[in-house]
Amino acid sequence: MNDDDLILQTRQLNKQFRGFTAVNDVDLSVRRGTIHALIGPNGAGKTTCFNLLTKFLEPTSGTIVYNGVDITRERPAQIARRGIIRSFQISAVFPHLTLLENVRLGLQRRLGTSFHFWRSEKSLRQLDARALELLDEVGLRDMAYEETVNLAYGRKRALEIATTLAMEPELMLLDEPTQGMGHEDVDRVTRLIKQVAVGRTVLMVEHNMNVVSTIADTITVLQRGAVLAEGPYAEVSRNPQVMEAYMGTTDGQLQGAHA
């Protein structure tokens, strides 16, 4: 693989907490323009890995390279300015603002006018057209003026993806995007992720193997903080070590398993 094809690489990434190794020599290579899933049983180190990539945690050792630049020691704000934007596991939207206002806040942050709540309504209206475009992209334009508190859970996650898109990410990090959803919402959000990934790169932590098998180009399986296997779903799902990690047996199918 040509290095120019890679948007993100980690080399020998480690994180220790008082002698406990949460992430152990992880080498990750995320190819530009793909959906890359990070999976593994509970406690495998997936979220810790995400926290290292977005600098909510400092690595104990190892390097993180983004677009050929070593970003290992950069602060979270610098990482975000580079275009690495993370959508959180717990829906991070303002319940008593409208959908339009939530997306507009994301646009304000990108313009450097974040949290200027005292700015006149008129000065913010210039952002409305783009906010409506983003709501349209996630299928929520018809609800633009609804209060967010009234949204069903799956639609809140769709709104969160719209606010993430407002930050113009080059690399979107999605943390458990379908967690806690019913089947219909899972299908809707899975289709949405595939749709918004066009022209972007997505790295996602996901438990639902049906989601991963449907949309991920590459899957990295973590176990006890280390990489257990990597490759396309068809290959990874047949790996006996992966089956054992998920199912406690080398028999049966990985398909549909939840970690």
Coordinates of C-alpha atoms in Angstrom, one line a residue:
M1 CA 0.0 0.0 0.0
N2 CA 1.4 3.4 -1.0
D3 CA 1.8 5.8 2.0
D4 CA -0.1 8.4 0.0
D5 CA -3.2 6.1 0.2
L6 CA -3.0 6.3 4.0
I7 CA -4.8 9.1 5.9
L8 CA -4.0 7.8 9.4
Q9 CA -1.3 5.4 10.8
T10 CA -0.4 4.4 14.3
R11 CA 2.9 2.8 15.1
Q12 CA 3.5 0.7 18.2
L13 CA 0.8 2.7 20.0
N14 CA 0.7 2.0 23.7
K15 CA -1.4 3.2 26.7
Q16 CA -0.8 2.1 30.2
F17 CA -2.9 3.0 33.3
R18 CA -0.9 2.2 36.5
G19 CA 0.6 -0.9 35.1
F20 CA -2.4 -2.1 33.2
T21 CA -1.9 -2.1 29.4
A22 CA -5.1 -0.9 27.7
V23 CA -3.6 -0.5 24.3
N24 CA -0.6 -2.7 23.4
D25 CA 1.6 -2.0 20.4
V26 CA -1.3 -1.2 18.0
D27 CA -0.3 -0.6 14.4
L28 CA -3.3 0.8 12.5
S29 CA -3.4 1.8 8.9
V30 CA -6.5 3.6 7.7
R31 CA -6.8 4.0 3.9
R32 CA -8.1 7.3 2.5
G33 CA -11.8 7.2 1.3
T34 CA -12.7 3.9 3.1
I35 CA -14.9 2.9 6.1
H36 CA -12.6 1.2 8.6
A37 CA -14.2 -0.5 11.6
L38 CA -12.5 -1.2 15.0
I39 CA -14.2 -4.1 16.7
G40 CA -13.6 -6.4 19.6
P41 CA -15.1 -7.8 22.8
N42 CA -15.8 -5.5 25.7
G43 CA -12.6 -4.2 27.3
A44 CA -10.6 -4.8 24.1
G45 CA -9.3 -1.2 24.1
K46 CA -11.4 0.2 21.2
T47 CA -12.6 3.4 23.0
T48 CA -9.1 4.0 24.6
C49 CA -7.7 3.8 21.0
F50 CA -10.2 6.5 19.9
N51 CA -9.3 8.6 22.9
L52 CA -5.6 8.4 21.9
L53 CA -6.3 9.3 18.3
T54 CA -8.3 12.4 19.3
K55 CA -5.8 13.2 22.1
F56 CA -8.3 13.0 25.0
L57 CA -5.6 10.7 26.3
E58 CA -1.8 10.9 25.8
P59 CA -0.1 7.7 24.5
T60 CA 2.4 6.2 26.9
S61 CA 4.5 5.5 23.8
G62 CA 4.2 5.1 20.0
T63 CA 3.3 7.6 17.2
I64 CA 0.2 8.8 15.4
V65 CA 0.7 10.0 11.8
Y66 CA -2.1 11.9 10.0
N67 CA -1.6 12.8 6.3
G68 CA 2.1 12.2 6.7
V69 CA 2.5 14.5 9.7
D70 CA 3.3 13.3 13.2
I71 CA 0.5 14.5 15.4
T72 CA 1.3 12.4 18.5
R73 CA 1.9 15.5 20.8
E74 CA -0.8 17.8 19.4
R75 CA -3.7 19.0 21.5
P76 CA -7.3 18.0 20.8
A77 CA -8.1 21.4 19.3
Q78 CA -5.2 21.1 16.9
I79 CA -6.3 17.6 15.9
A80 CA -9.9 18.9 15.2
R81 CA -8.5 21.8 13.0
R82 CA -6.7 19.2 10.9
G83 CA -10.0 17.6 10.1
I84 CA -10.2 14.7 12.5
I85 CA -13.7 15.1 14.0
R86 CA -15.2 12.7 16.5
S87 CA -18.9 11.9 17.1
F88 CA -19.4 10.7 20.6
Q89 CA -21.0 7.4 21.8
I90 CA -23.6 9.4 23.8
S91 CA -25.6 11.7 21.6
A92 CA -24.0 15.1 21.8
V93 CA -26.7 17.5 20.7
F94 CA -28.5 20.4 22.5
P95 CA -32.0 19.2 23.3
H96 CA -33.8 22.5 23.5
L97 CA -32.4 24.0 20.3
T98 CA -33.9 23.2 16.9
L99 CA -32.2 20.8 14.5
L100 CA -31.2 23.8 12.4
E101 CA -29.7 25.6 15.4
N102 CA -27.7 22.5 16.4
V103 CA -26.2 22.2 12.9
R104 CA -25.5 25.9 12.8
L105 CA -23.5 25.6 16.0
G106 CA -21.3 23.1 14.2
L107 CA -20.8 25.5 11.4
Q108 CA -20.0 28.4 13.8
R109 CA -17.3 26.3 15.4
R110 CA -15.7 25.8 12.0
L111 CA -15.8 29.6 11.3
G112 CA -14.2 30.4 14.7
T113 CA -17.3 32.0 16.1
S114 CA -18.1 29.2 18.4
F115 CA -20.3 29.8 21.4
H116 CA -21.0 33.4 20.4
F117 CA -24.5 33.1 21.6
W118 CA -24.8 36.9 21.8
R119 CA -24.2 37.3 18.1
S120 CA -27.4 38.7 16.4
E121 CA -29.7 36.2 14.8
K122 CA -29.3 38.0 11.5
S123 CA -25.5 37.4 11.4
L124 CA -26.2 33.6 11.9
R125 CA -28.8 33.4 9.2
Q126 CA -26.0 33.3 6.6
L127 CA -25.3 29.8 7.8
D128 CA -28.9 28.5 7.4
A129 CA -28.6 27.5 3.8
R130 CA -25.6 25.2 4.5
A131 CA -27.3 23.9 7.7
L132 CA -30.4 23.0 5.7
E133 CA -28.2 21.2 3.1
L134 CA -26.6 19.1 5.8
L135 CA -30.0 18.2 7.3
D136 CA -31.1 17.2 3.8
E137 CA -28.0 15.0 3.5
V138 CA -29.1 13.0 6.6
G139 CA -32.8 13.0 5.8
L140 CA -33.9 15.5 8.4
R141 CA -34.6 18.7 6.4
D142 CA -38.4 18.5 7.0
M143 CA -37.8 18.6 10.7
A144 CA -35.3 21.6 10.7
Y145 CA -37.4 23.8 13.0
E146 CA -38.4 21.1 15.4
E147 CA -36.9 21.1 18.9
T148 CA -34.3 18.3 19.2
V149 CA -35.8 17.0 22.4
N150 CA -38.8 15.7 20.3
L151 CA -36.6 13.5 18.1
A152 CA -36.6 9.7 18.3
Y153 CA -33.2 8.3 19.3
G154 CA -32.1 7.1 15.9
R155 CA -32.9 10.5 14.4
K156 CA -30.8 12.2 17.2
R157 CA -27.9 10.1 16.0
A158 CA -28.6 11.2 12.4
L159 CA -28.6 14.9 13.7
E160 CA -25.3 14.3 15.4
I161 CA -23.8 13.1 12.2
A162 CA -25.0 16.3 10.5
T163 CA -23.4 18.4 13.2
T164 CA -20.2 16.4 12.7
L165 CA -20.4 17.0 8.9
A166 CA -20.8 20.7 9.7
M167 CA -17.2 20.7 11.0
E168 CA -16.1 19.5 7.5
P169 CA -14.2 16.4 8.6
E170 CA -11.7 14.8 6.4
L171 CA -11.6 11.8 8.9
M172 CA -14.8 11.1 10.8
L173 CA -14.5 9.0 14.0
L174 CA -17.8 7.4 14.9
D175 CA -18.0 5.9 18.4
E176 CA -20.7 3.2 18.6
P177 CA -23.1 5.0 16.1
T178 CA -25.9 2.3 16.4
Q179 CA -25.7 1.6 20.1
G180 CA -29.1 1.3 21.8
M181 CA -31.0 1.3 18.6
G182 CA -33.9 -0.8 17.4
H183 CA -33.5 -2.7 14.1
E184 CA -35.2 -0.1 11.9
D185 CA -33.0 2.7 13.3
V186 CA -29.9 0.6 12.9
D187 CA -30.7 0.0 9.2
R188 CA -31.4 3.7 8.7
V189 CA -28.2 4.9 10.4
T190 CA -26.1 2.2 8.6
R191 CA -27.4 3.5 5.2
L192 CA -26.7 7.0 6.4
I193 CA -23.0 6.3 7.3
K194 CA -22.5 4.6 3.9
Q195 CA -24.0 7.6 2.2
V196 CA -22.0 10.3 4.1
A197 CA -18.7 8.3 3.7
V198 CA -18.6 9.1 0.0
G199 CA -15.6 11.3 -0.5
R200 CA -14.6 11.0 3.2
T201 CA -12.8 8.6 5.4
V202 CA -14.7 7.0 8.4
L203 CA -13.1 5.1 11.3
M204 CA -15.8 3.6 13.5
V205 CA -16.0 1.6 16.7
E206 CA -19.0 -0.7 16.4
H207 CA -20.4 -3.7 18.3
N208 CA -23.1 -4.7 15.8
M209 CA -21.5 -7.2 13.4
N210 CA -24.4 -6.9 10.9
V211 CA -23.5 -3.2 10.5
V212 CA -19.8 -3.9 10.2
S213 CA -20.3 -6.7 7.6
T214 CA -22.6 -4.4 5.5
I215 CA -20.4 -1.3 5.2
A216 CA -16.8 -1.7 6.4
D217 CA -14.1 -2.0 3.8
T218 CA -11.5 -3.0 6.4
I219 CA -11.9 -4.4 10.0
T220 CA -9.3 -4.4 12.7
V221 CA -10.1 -6.7 15.6
L222 CA -8.7 -5.8 19.0
Q223 CA -8.4 -8.2 22.0
R224 CA -6.9 -7.2 25.3
G225 CA -5.5 -4.0 23.7
A226 CA -3.7 -5.7 20.9
V227 CA -4.5 -6.3 17.2
L228 CA -5.9 -9.8 16.8
A229 CA -6.7 -9.7 13.1
E230 CA -7.3 -7.3 10.3
G231 CA -8.8 -7.5 6.8
P232 CA -12.1 -7.5 5.0
Y233 CA -15.1 -8.9 6.8
A234 CA -15.2 -12.2 4.7
E235 CA -11.6 -12.9 5.9
V236 CA -11.8 -11.7 9.5
S237 CA -15.1 -13.5 10.2
R238 CA -13.6 -16.9 9.3
N239 CA -10.6 -16.4 11.5
P240 CA -10.7 -19.0 14.3
Q241 CA -9.1 -16.7 16.9
V242 CA -11.7 -14.0 16.1
M243 CA -14.6 -16.5 16.5
E244 CA -13.2 -17.7 19.8
A245 CA -12.8 -14.1 21.1
Y246 CA -16.4 -13.3 20.2
M247 CA -18.2 -16.6 20.7
G248 CA -16.0 -18.5 23.1
T249 CA -15.8 -21.2 20.4
T250 CA -14.2 -21.9 17.1
D251 CA -17.5 -23.3 15.8
G252 CA -20.4 -21.3 14.5
Q253 CA -20.6 -18.0 12.8
L254 CA -19.4 -14.5 13.7
Q255 CA -22.3 -13.0 11.7
G256 CA -24.7 -11.1 14.0
A257 CA -22.6 -11.4 17.1
H258 CA -22.5 -8.5 19.5
A259 CA -19.4 -7.9 21.6

